[in-house]
Tab-separated table of N, CA and C in Angstrom:
chain	number	residue	atom	x	y	z
A	1	MET	N	21.363	-31.201	-8.497
A	1	MET	CA	21.638	-29.848	-8.947
A	1	MET	C	20.471	-28.941	-8.542
A	2	THR	N	20.782	-27.851	-7.920
A	2	THR	CA	19.776	-26.895	-7.480
A	2	THR	C	19.587	-25.836	-8.552
A	3	ARG	N	18.352	-25.574	-8.870
A	3	ARG	CA	18.087	-24.558	-9.891
A	3	ARG	C	18.042	-23.182	-9.234
A	4	GLN	N	18.371	-22.186	-10.020
A	4	GLN	CA	18.360	-20.808	-9.536
A	4	GLN	C	16.938	-20.250	-9.624
A	5	ARG	N	16.508	-19.601	-8.549
A	5	ARG	CA	15.192	-18.956	-8.565
A	5	ARG	C	15.331	-17.587	-9.197
A	6	ASP	N	14.355	-17.226	-10.007
A	6	ASP	CA	14.374	-15.918	-10.645
A	6	ASP	C	13.265	-15.045	-10.050
A	7	ALA	N	13.096	-13.848	-10.617
A	7	ALA	CA	12.112	-12.901	-10.087
A	7	ALA	C	10.689	-13.442	-10.206
A	8	ILE	N	10.395	-14.149	-11.295
A	8	ILE	CA	9.052	-14.706	-11.472
A	8	ILE	C	8.784	-15.773	-10.415
A	9	ASP	N	9.813	-16.556	-10.062
A	9	ASP	CA	9.655	-17.532	-8.981
A	9	ASP	C	9.262	-16.838	-7.685
A	10	LEU	N	9.924	-15.738	-7.373
A	10	LEU	CA	9.630	-15.021	-6.132
A	10	LEU	C	8.201	-14.471	-6.130
A	11	LEU	N	7.780	-13.924	-7.262
A	11	LEU	CA	6.419	-13.397	-7.356
A	11	LEU	C	5.398	-14.521	-7.243
A	12	CYS	N	5.673	-15.636	-7.908
A	12	CYS	CA	4.753	-16.776	-7.842
A	12	CYS	C	4.727	-17.389	-6.446
A	13	GLU	N	5.855	-17.358	-5.749
A	13	GLU	CA	5.876	-17.870	-4.379
A	13	GLU	C	5.031	-16.996	-3.459
A	14	ARG	N	5.084	-15.668	-3.652
A	14	ARG	CA	4.220	-14.775	-2.868
A	14	ARG	C	2.756	-15.032	-3.176
A	15	TRP	N	2.451	-15.237	-4.481
A	15	TRP	CA	1.087	-15.558	-4.890
A	15	TRP	C	0.658	-16.876	-4.241
A	16	GLY	N	1.532	-17.860	-4.257
A	16	GLY	CA	1.218	-19.157	-3.663
A	16	GLY	C	0.968	-19.066	-2.167
A	17	ALA	N	1.751	-18.221	-1.483
A	17	ALA	CA	1.544	-18.039	-0.044
A	17	ALA	C	0.175	-17.423	0.233
A	18	THR	N	-0.208	-16.434	-0.570
A	18	THR	CA	-1.528	-15.815	-0.411
A	18	THR	C	-2.617	-16.826	-0.734
A	19	ARG	N	-2.413	-17.601	-1.781
A	19	ARG	CA	-3.402	-18.619	-2.171
A	19	ARG	C	-3.559	-19.673	-1.074
A	20	ARG	N	-2.462	-20.081	-0.442
A	20	ARG	CA	-2.549	-21.044	0.655
A	20	ARG	C	-3.393	-20.480	1.796
A	21	GLN	N	-3.219	-19.190	2.087
A	21	GLN	CA	-4.022	-18.565	3.149
A	21	GLN	C	-5.497	-18.553	2.768
A	22	LEU	N	-5.787	-18.206	1.513
A	22	LEU	CA	-7.181	-18.143	1.074
A	22	LEU	C	-7.844	-19.509	1.065
A	23	LEU	N	-7.074	-20.538	0.753
A	23	LEU	CA	-7.615	-21.896	0.734
A	23	LEU	C	-7.654	-22.530	2.118
A	24	GLY	N	-7.101	-21.852	3.111
A	24	GLY	CA	-7.082	-22.377	4.466
A	24	GLY	C	-5.996	-23.412	4.686
A	25	LEU	N	-4.977	-23.430	3.825
A	25	LEU	CA	-3.899	-24.404	3.952
A	25	LEU	C	-2.749	-23.894	4.811
A	26	ALA	N	-2.708	-22.591	5.042
A	26	ALA	CA	-1.655	-21.992	5.860
A	26	ALA	C	-2.179	-21.813	7.275
A	27	PRO	N	-1.317	-21.894	8.270
A	27	PRO	CA	-1.785	-21.660	9.639
A	27	PRO	C	-2.276	-20.225	9.795
A	28	CYS	N	-3.307	-20.064	10.598
A	28	CYS	CA	-3.881	-18.734	10.815
A	28	CYS	C	-2.888	-17.869	11.576
A	29	ARG	N	-2.925	-16.578	11.264
A	29	ARG	CA	-2.068	-15.645	11.977
A	29	ARG	C	-2.691	-15.309	13.321
A	30	GLU	N	-1.842	-14.987	14.266
A	30	GLU	CA	-2.328	-14.584	15.579
A	30	GLU	C	-2.587	-13.086	15.587
A	31	ALA	N	-3.336	-12.622	16.576
A	31	ALA	CA	-3.713	-11.211	16.639
A	31	ALA	C	-2.495	-10.309	16.694
A	32	ARG	N	-1.429	-10.736	17.356
A	32	ARG	CA	-0.254	-9.870	17.479
A	32	ARG	C	0.480	-9.696	16.157
A	33	GLU	N	0.173	-10.541	15.169
A	33	GLU	CA	0.822	-10.423	13.866
A	33	GLU	C	0.153	-9.386	12.973
A	34	TYR	N	-1.044	-8.949	13.345
A	34	TYR	CA	-1.740	-7.937	12.565
A	34	TYR	C	-1.301	-6.554	13.024
A	35	LEU	N	-1.315	-5.609	12.111
A	35	LEU	CA	-1.013	-4.234	12.466
A	35	LEU	C	-2.286	-3.540	12.903
A	36	GLY	N	-2.147	-2.516	13.692
A	36	GLY	CA	-3.311	-1.732	14.061
A	36	GLY	C	-3.688	-1.894	15.509
A	37	PRO	N	-4.856	-1.387	15.859
A	37	PRO	CA	-5.246	-1.321	17.258
A	37	PRO	C	-5.859	-2.610	17.792
A	38	THR	N	-5.507	-3.772	17.234
A	38	THR	CA	-6.105	-5.011	17.729
A	38	THR	C	-5.479	-5.478	19.025
A	39	GLY	N	-4.507	-4.746	19.531
A	39	GLY	CA	-3.891	-5.123	20.796
A	39	GLY	C	-4.832	-4.935	21.975
A	40	SER	N	-5.848	-4.104	21.833
A	40	SER	CA	-6.794	-3.909	22.925
A	40	SER	C	-8.207	-4.130	22.416
A	41	THR	N	-9.063	-4.568	23.301
A	41	THR	CA	-10.454	-4.819	22.943
A	41	THR	C	-11.150	-3.520	22.550
A	42	LEU	N	-10.888	-2.454	23.283
A	42	LEU	CA	-11.521	-1.177	22.978
A	42	LEU	C	-11.107	-0.681	21.593
A	43	GLY	N	-9.827	-0.840	21.259
A	43	GLY	CA	-9.375	-0.439	19.928
A	43	GLY	C	-10.041	-1.249	18.842
A	44	ALA	N	-10.236	-2.534	19.071
A	44	ALA	CA	-10.900	-3.378	18.085
A	44	ALA	C	-12.361	-2.967	17.923
A	45	ILE	N	-13.030	-2.641	19.039
A	45	ILE	CA	-14.428	-2.227	18.969
A	45	ILE	C	-14.545	-0.911	18.220
A	46	ARG	N	-13.644	0.037	18.498
A	46	ARG	CA	-13.691	1.330	17.815
A	46	ARG	C	-13.490	1.168	16.314
A	47	GLU	N	-12.625	0.255	15.916
A	47	GLU	CA	-12.341	0.083	14.498
A	47	GLU	C	-13.425	-0.704	13.784
A	48	ASP	N	-13.975	-1.716	14.446
A	48	ASP	CA	-14.815	-2.671	13.753
A	48	ASP	C	-16.316	-2.492	13.944
A	49	ARG	N	-16.738	-1.846	14.982
A	49	ARG	CA	-18.174	-1.720	15.260
A	49	ARG	C	-18.720	-0.416	14.718
A	50	GLU	N	-19.921	-0.489	14.177
A	50	GLU	CA	-20.559	0.724	13.675
A	50	GLU	C	-20.915	1.629	14.844
A	51	GLY	N	-20.641	2.892	14.702
A	51	GLY	CA	-21.000	3.862	15.714
A	51	GLY	C	-20.039	3.948	16.883
A	52	ALA	N	-19.116	3.021	16.995
A	52	ALA	CA	-18.201	3.037	18.132
A	52	ALA	C	-16.958	3.856	17.845
A	53	GLY	N	-16.684	4.131	16.578
A	53	GLY	CA	-15.487	4.878	16.219
A	53	GLY	C	-15.738	6.367	16.215
A	54	GLN	N	-14.874	7.089	15.571
A	54	GLN	CA	-14.980	8.535	15.494
A	54	GLN	C	-15.717	8.975	14.238
A	55	GLY	N	-16.550	8.120	13.704
A	55	GLY	CA	-17.301	8.471	12.506
A	55	GLY	C	-16.573	8.124	11.218
A	56	THR	N	-15.442	7.444	11.315
A	56	THR	CA	-14.719	7.043	10.114
A	56	THR	C	-15.009	5.576	9.811
A	57	VAL	N	-15.119	5.293	8.551
A	57	VAL	CA	-15.379	3.924	8.128
A	57	VAL	C	-14.062	3.310	7.685
A	58	THR	N	-13.720	2.183	8.266
A	58	THR	CA	-12.515	1.478	7.857
A	58	THR	C	-12.909	0.094	7.366
A	59	GLN	N	-12.244	-0.330	6.328
A	59	GLN	CA	-12.493	-1.668	5.794
A	59	GLN	C	-11.167	-2.375	5.656
A	60	ARG	N	-11.156	-3.629	6.030
A	60	ARG	CA	-9.958	-4.440	5.870
A	60	ARG	C	-10.336	-5.698	5.107
A	61	PHE	N	-9.563	-6.012	4.100
A	61	PHE	CA	-9.804	-7.205	3.310
A	61	PHE	C	-8.525	-8.024	3.248
A	62	PRO	N	-8.227	-8.798	4.280
A	62	PRO	CA	-6.983	-9.571	4.259
A	62	PRO	C	-7.051	-10.766	3.316
A	63	GLU	N	-8.227	-11.066	2.771
A	63	GLU	CA	-8.390	-12.257	1.976
A	63	GLU	C	-8.368	-11.982	0.473
A	64	VAL	N	-7.632	-10.964	0.068
A	64	VAL	CA	-7.547	-10.661	-1.358
A	64	VAL	C	-6.087	-10.611	-1.789
A	65	TYR	N	-5.895	-10.752	-3.083
A	65	TYR	CA	-4.554	-10.631	-3.647
A	65	TYR	C	-4.233	-9.154	-3.829
A	66	VAL	N	-3.045	-8.741	-3.442
A	66	VAL	CA	-2.637	-7.354	-3.590
A	66	VAL	C	-1.290	-7.300	-4.294
A	67	GLY	N	-1.013	-6.179	-4.918
A	67	GLY	CA	0.284	-5.964	-5.556
A	67	GLY	C	0.511	-6.917	-6.711
A	68	ASP	N	1.727	-7.436	-6.774
A	68	ASP	CA	2.082	-8.342	-7.863
A	68	ASP	C	1.325	-9.662	-7.775
A	69	ALA	N	0.949	-10.080	-6.571
A	69	ALA	CA	0.178	-11.320	-6.432
A	69	ALA	C	-1.158	-11.198	-7.155
A	70	PHE	N	-1.718	-9.990	-7.193
A	70	PHE	CA	-2.968	-9.763	-7.927
A	70	PHE	C	-2.768	-10.014	-9.413
A	71	HIS	N	-1.679	-9.477	-9.967
A	71	HIS	CA	-1.425	-9.652	-11.394
A	71	HIS	C	-1.059	-11.094	-11.723
A	72	VAL	N	-0.305	-11.746	-10.844
A	72	VAL	CA	0.010	-13.161	-11.053
A	72	VAL	C	-1.279	-13.973	-11.025
A	73	ASN	N	-2.193	-13.643	-10.117
A	73	ASN	CA	-3.463	-14.367	-10.050
A	73	ASN	C	-4.287	-14.160	-11.311
A	74	ARG	N	-4.286	-12.942	-11.842
A	74	ARG	CA	-5.026	-12.696	-13.097
A	74	ARG	C	-4.451	-13.519	-14.233
A	75	ALA	N	-3.132	-13.589	-14.328
A	75	ALA	CA	-2.498	-14.392	-15.380
A	75	ALA	C	-2.816	-15.868	-15.170
A	76	TRP	N	-2.740	-16.339	-13.931
A	76	TRP	CA	-3.031	-17.744	-13.635
A	76	TRP	C	-4.478	-18.074	-13.968
A	77	ARG	N	-5.409	-17.179	-13.630
A	77	ARG	CA	-6.830	-17.425	-13.940
A	77	ARG	C	-7.053	-17.468	-15.449
A	78	TYR	N	-6.342	-16.619	-16.202
A	78	TYR	CA	-6.458	-16.650	-17.652
A	78	TYR	C	-5.997	-18.011	-18.183
A	79	LEU	N	-4.884	-18.502	-17.646
A	79	LEU	CA	-4.417	-19.835	-18.044
A	79	LEU	C	-5.440	-20.900	-17.677
A	80	LEU	N	-6.034	-20.784	-16.504
A	80	LEU	CA	-6.949	-21.788	-15.995
A	80	LEU	C	-8.219	-21.885	-16.828
A	81	VAL	N	-8.767	-20.757	-17.235
A	81	VAL	CA	-10.037	-20.774	-17.974
A	81	VAL	C	-9.827	-20.836	-19.481
A	82	SER	N	-8.575	-20.915	-19.902
A	82	SER	CA	-8.270	-20.979	-21.322
A	82	SER	C	-8.845	-22.256	-21.931
A	83	HIS	N	-9.321	-22.142	-23.152
A	83	HIS	CA	-9.853	-23.309	-23.854
A	83	HIS	C	-8.738	-24.138	-24.466
A	84	ASN	N	-7.528	-23.657	-24.352
A	84	ASN	CA	-6.364	-24.389	-24.827
A	84	ASN	C	-5.951	-25.374	-23.733
A	85	ALA	N	-5.956	-26.666	-24.057
A	85	ALA	CA	-5.667	-27.691	-23.044
A	85	ALA	C	-4.257	-27.539	-22.479
A	86	GLY	N	-3.289	-27.122	-23.298
A	86	GLY	CA	-1.927	-26.939	-22.820
A	86	GLY	C	-1.832	-25.844	-21.787
A	87	ARG	N	-2.531	-24.738	-22.018
A	87	ARG	CA	-2.508	-23.627	-21.055
A	87	ARG	C	-3.206	-24.019	-19.760
A	88	HIS	N	-4.303	-24.748	-19.882
A	88	HIS	CA	-5.022	-25.190	-18.688
A	88	HIS	C	-4.114	-26.087	-17.843
A	89	LEU	N	-3.385	-26.964	-18.488
A	89	LEU	CA	-2.457	-27.845	-17.774
A	89	LEU	C	-1.318	-27.050	-17.145
A	90	GLN	N	-0.865	-25.996	-17.834
A	90	GLN	CA	0.158	-25.120	-17.249
A	90	GLN	C	-0.359	-24.498	-15.957
A	91	ALA	N	-1.623	-24.067	-15.949
A	91	ALA	CA	-2.209	-23.468	-14.750
A	91	ALA	C	-2.258	-24.475	-13.612
A	92	LEU	N	-2.615	-25.713	-13.908
A	92	LEU	CA	-2.665	-26.738	-12.865
A	92	LEU	C	-1.280	-27.006	-12.296
A	93	VAL	N	-0.264	-27.022	-13.164
A	93	VAL	CA	1.105	-27.256	-12.708
A	93	VAL	C	1.602	-26.082	-11.871
A	94	ILE	N	1.338	-24.845	-12.317
A	94	ILE	CA	1.733	-23.654	-11.557
A	94	ILE	C	1.080	-23.688	-10.171
A	95	ASP	N	-0.196	-24.018	-10.128
A	95	ASP	CA	-0.907	-24.094	-8.856
A	95	ASP	C	-0.297	-25.158	-7.956
A	96	ALA	N	-0.054	-26.329	-8.499
A	96	ALA	CA	0.524	-27.413	-7.702
A	96	ALA	C	1.925	-27.052	-7.214
A	97	TYR	N	2.722	-26.452	-8.077
A	97	TYR	CA	4.117	-26.176	-7.739
A	97	TYR	C	4.246	-25.115	-6.654
A	98	TYR	N	3.493	-24.035	-6.762
A	98	TYR	CA	3.676	-22.910	-5.845
A	98	TYR	C	2.711	-22.912	-4.660
A	99	THR	N	1.628	-23.675	-4.723
A	99	THR	CA	0.632	-23.626	-3.661
A	99	THR	C	0.732	-24.797	-2.699
A	100	PHE	N	0.965	-25.972	-3.202
A	100	PHE	CA	0.884	-27.166	-2.366
A	100	PHE	C	2.263	-27.686	-1.999
A	101	GLY	N	2.337	-28.332	-0.842
A	101	GLY	CA	3.587	-28.890	-0.364
A	101	GLY	C	3.902	-30.217	-1.041
A	102	GLY	N	5.086	-30.709	-0.785
A	102	GLY	CA	5.500	-31.983	-1.354
A	102	GLY	C	6.557	-31.776	-2.423
A	103	THR	N	7.104	-32.871	-2.884
A	103	THR	CA	8.145	-32.796	-3.904
A	103	THR	C	7.523	-32.666	-5.289
A	104	ALA	N	8.324	-32.191	-6.223
A	104	ALA	CA	7.848	-32.064	-7.601
A	104	ALA	C	7.524	-33.439	-8.180
A	105	LYS	N	8.294	-34.440	-7.785
A	105	LYS	CA	8.047	-35.799	-8.274
A	105	LYS	C	6.668	-36.283	-7.821
A	106	TRP	N	6.327	-36.034	-6.570
A	106	TRP	CA	5.024	-36.431	-6.039
A	106	TRP	C	3.897	-35.665	-6.729
A	107	LYS	N	4.086	-34.338	-6.918
A	107	LYS	CA	3.062	-33.515	-7.577
A	107	LYS	C	2.852	-33.957	-9.020
A	108	ALA	N	3.958	-34.239	-9.718
A	108	ALA	CA	3.871	-34.693	-11.106
A	108	ALA	C	3.107	-36.008	-11.186
A	109	ALA	N	3.372	-36.906	-10.264
A	109	ALA	CA	2.668	-38.190	-10.263
A	109	ALA	C	1.175	-37.996	-10.031
A	110	ARG	N	0.800	-37.068	-9.152
A	110	ARG	CA	-0.615	-36.806	-8.889
A	110	ARG	C	-1.321	-36.217	-10.106
A	111	LEU	N	-0.587	-35.480	-10.916
A	111	LEU	CA	-1.174	-34.906	-12.135
A	111	LEU	C	-1.050	-35.855	-13.325
A	112	GLY	N	-0.402	-36.993	-13.127
A	112	GLY	CA	-0.251	-37.960	-14.205
A	112	GLY	C	0.794	-37.545	-15.231
A	113	LEU	N	1.821	-36.838	-14.788
A	113	LEU	CA	2.857	-36.336	-15.678
A	113	LEU	C	4.205	-36.913	-15.288
A	114	ALA	N	5.087	-36.987	-16.267
A	114	ALA	CA	6.475	-37.301	-15.958
A	114	ALA	C	7.096	-36.068	-15.308
A	115	ARG	N	8.138	-36.262	-14.522
A	115	ARG	CA	8.739	-35.134	-13.800
A	115	ARG	C	9.260	-34.074	-14.767
A	116	GLN	N	9.921	-34.477	-15.850
A	116	GLN	CA	10.441	-33.499	-16.810
A	116	GLN	C	9.310	-32.737	-17.502
A	117	GLU	N	8.219	-33.438	-17.809
A	117	GLU	CA	7.056	-32.773	-18.415
A	117	GLU	C	6.455	-31.763	-17.428
A	118	PHE	N	6.430	-32.122	-16.143
A	118	PHE	CA	5.951	-31.223	-15.095
A	118	PHE	C	6.778	-29.944	-15.083
A	119	TYR	N	8.108	-30.095	-15.118
A	119	TYR	CA	8.986	-28.916	-15.117
A	119	TYR	C	8.845	-28.101	-16.397
A	120	ASP	N	8.681	-28.762	-17.530
A	120	ASP	CA	8.497	-28.031	-18.790
A	120	ASP	C	7.217	-27.207	-18.771
A	121	LEU	N	6.138	-27.792	-18.249
A	121	LEU	CA	4.878	-27.055	-18.153
A	121	LEU	C	4.983	-25.907	-17.153
A	122	ARG	N	5.711	-26.122	-16.068
A	122	ARG	CA	5.933	-25.045	-15.098
A	122	ARG	C	6.684	-23.889	-15.746
A	123	ASP	N	7.746	-24.220	-16.494
A	123	ASP	CA	8.535	-23.178	-17.147
A	123	ASP	C	7.717	-22.421	-18.189
A	124	ALA	N	6.868	-23.144	-18.938
A	124	ALA	CA	6.008	-22.483	-19.929
A	124	ALA	C	4.998	-21.572	-19.242
A	125	GLY	N	4.450	-22.015	-18.118
A	125	GLY	CA	3.525	-21.179	-17.358
A	125	GLY	C	4.210	-19.942	-16.800
A	126	LYS	N	5.453	-20.116	-16.325
A	126	LYS	CA	6.212	-18.966	-15.829
A	126	LYS	C	6.475	-17.956	-16.946
A	127	LEU	N	6.773	-18.445	-18.138
A	127	LEU	CA	6.990	-17.534	-19.268
A	127	LEU	C	5.720	-16.745	-19.582
A	128	PHE	N	4.569	-17.421	-19.525
A	128	PHE	CA	3.305	-16.727	-19.772
A	128	PHE	C	3.078	-15.651	-18.717
A	129	ILE	N	3.308	-15.996	-17.446
A	129	ILE	CA	3.115	-15.019	-16.367
A	129	ILE	C	4.089	-13.864	-16.517
A	130	ASP	N	5.320	-14.158	-16.907
A	130	ASP	CA	6.311	-13.109	-17.135
A	130	ASP	C	5.836	-12.154	-18.232
A	131	GLY	N	5.329	-12.697	-19.312
A	131	GLY	CA	4.802	-11.865	-20.395
A	131	GLY	C	3.608	-11.050	-19.948
A	132	TRP	N	2.740	-11.655	-19.157
A	132	TRP	CA	1.563	-10.947	-18.637
A	132	TRP	C	2.003	-9.762	-17.779
A	133	LEU	N	2.977	-9.992	-16.892
A	133	LEU	CA	3.449	-8.924	-16.019
A	133	LEU	C	4.152	-7.821	-16.807
A	134	ALA	N	4.881	-8.197	-17.855
A	134	ALA	CA	5.526	-7.190	-18.700
A	134	ALA	C	4.475	-6.337	-19.399
A	135	ASN	N	3.402	-6.958	-19.844
A	135	ASN	CA	2.319	-6.232	-20.499
A	135	ASN	C	1.631	-5.287	-19.520
A	136	VAL	N	1.438	-5.737	-18.286
A	136	VAL	CA	0.831	-4.884	-17.256
A	136	VAL	C	1.730	-3.686	-16.979
A	137	ALA	N	3.041	-3.922	-16.865
A	137	ALA	CA	3.979	-2.830	-16.596
A	137	ALA	C	3.982	-1.821	-17.743
A	138	GLU	N	3.906	-2.333	-18.965
A	138	GLU	CA	3.864	-1.437	-20.135
A	138	GLU	C	2.593	-0.596	-20.122
A	139	ASP	N	1.450	-1.219	-19.781
A	139	ASP	CA	0.186	-0.479	-19.709
A	139	ASP	C	0.235	0.598	-18.629
A	140	GLU	N	0.837	0.272	-17.487
A	140	GLU	CA	0.950	1.254	-16.402
A	140	GLU	C	1.835	2.427	-16.812
A	141	ALA	N	2.942	2.131	-17.497
A	141	ALA	CA	3.828	3.204	-17.952
A	141	ALA	C	3.121	4.095	-18.969
A	142	GLU	N	2.316	3.498	-19.817
A	142	GLU	CA	1.568	4.282	-20.819
A	142	GLU	C	0.540	5.181	-20.131
A	143	LYS	N	-0.126	4.687	-19.087
A	143	LYS	CA	-1.086	5.512	-18.340
A	143	LYS	C	-0.386	6.701	-17.707
A	144	VAL	N	0.785	6.467	-17.110
A	144	VAL	CA	1.525	7.548	-16.462
A	144	VAL	C	1.930	8.598	-17.473
A	145	SER	N	2.414	8.169	-18.642
A	145	SER	CA	2.834	9.133	-19.659
A	145	SER	C	1.637	9.925	-20.176
A	146	ARG	N	0.477	9.292	-20.302
A	146	ARG	CA	-0.729	10.018	-20.737
A	146	ARG	C	-1.142	11.058	-19.696
A	147	GLN	N	-1.004	10.708	-18.412
A	147	GLN	CA	-1.359	11.642	-17.352
A	147	GLN	C	-0.425	12.837	-17.341
A	148	LYS	N	0.859	12.599	-17.612
A	148	LYS	CA	1.814	13.700	-17.645
A	148	LYS	C	1.542	14.619	-18.822
A	149	ILE	N	1.162	14.050	-19.962
A	149	ILE	CA	0.878	14.852	-21.158
A	149	ILE	C	-0.375	15.697	-20.942
A	150	SER	N	-1.406	15.123	-20.325
A	150	SER	CA	-2.653	15.848	-20.138
A	150	SER	C	-2.570	16.876	-19.024
A	151	ALA	N	-1.584	16.757	-18.146
A	151	ALA	CA	-1.479	17.683	-17.008
A	151	ALA	C	-0.787	18.962	-17.357
């Protein structure tokens, strides 16, 4: 039986893809996959070398979490550093499930868990991340409403 993926699964999968890149587990992208003037050497020199451009400073940080992956990472880190052993285990399961390859049965065995316990911890971790993201969205909406009132 195939389980249905939900929105949190999609967000966690994006987070996992970014995490794989940061850990060096994903294949490196080629120059043609990047946007911008990297198609020519002169364009790369103008963008990246001091004094070679038109006086504008550009910074690129491809090795950071952006968008929803940033918020998922914050929730995952909170689980990871939690002094609650159950939450810490949820973080390890979330990391194993979305970051590393292999079957869930193999991952569960590596963590010393039964497969059903692995899935239960994954689901509990997803619920925590869902709550974290809902709280972030609520905070953002409150900031916007405060800005509208003060304007």
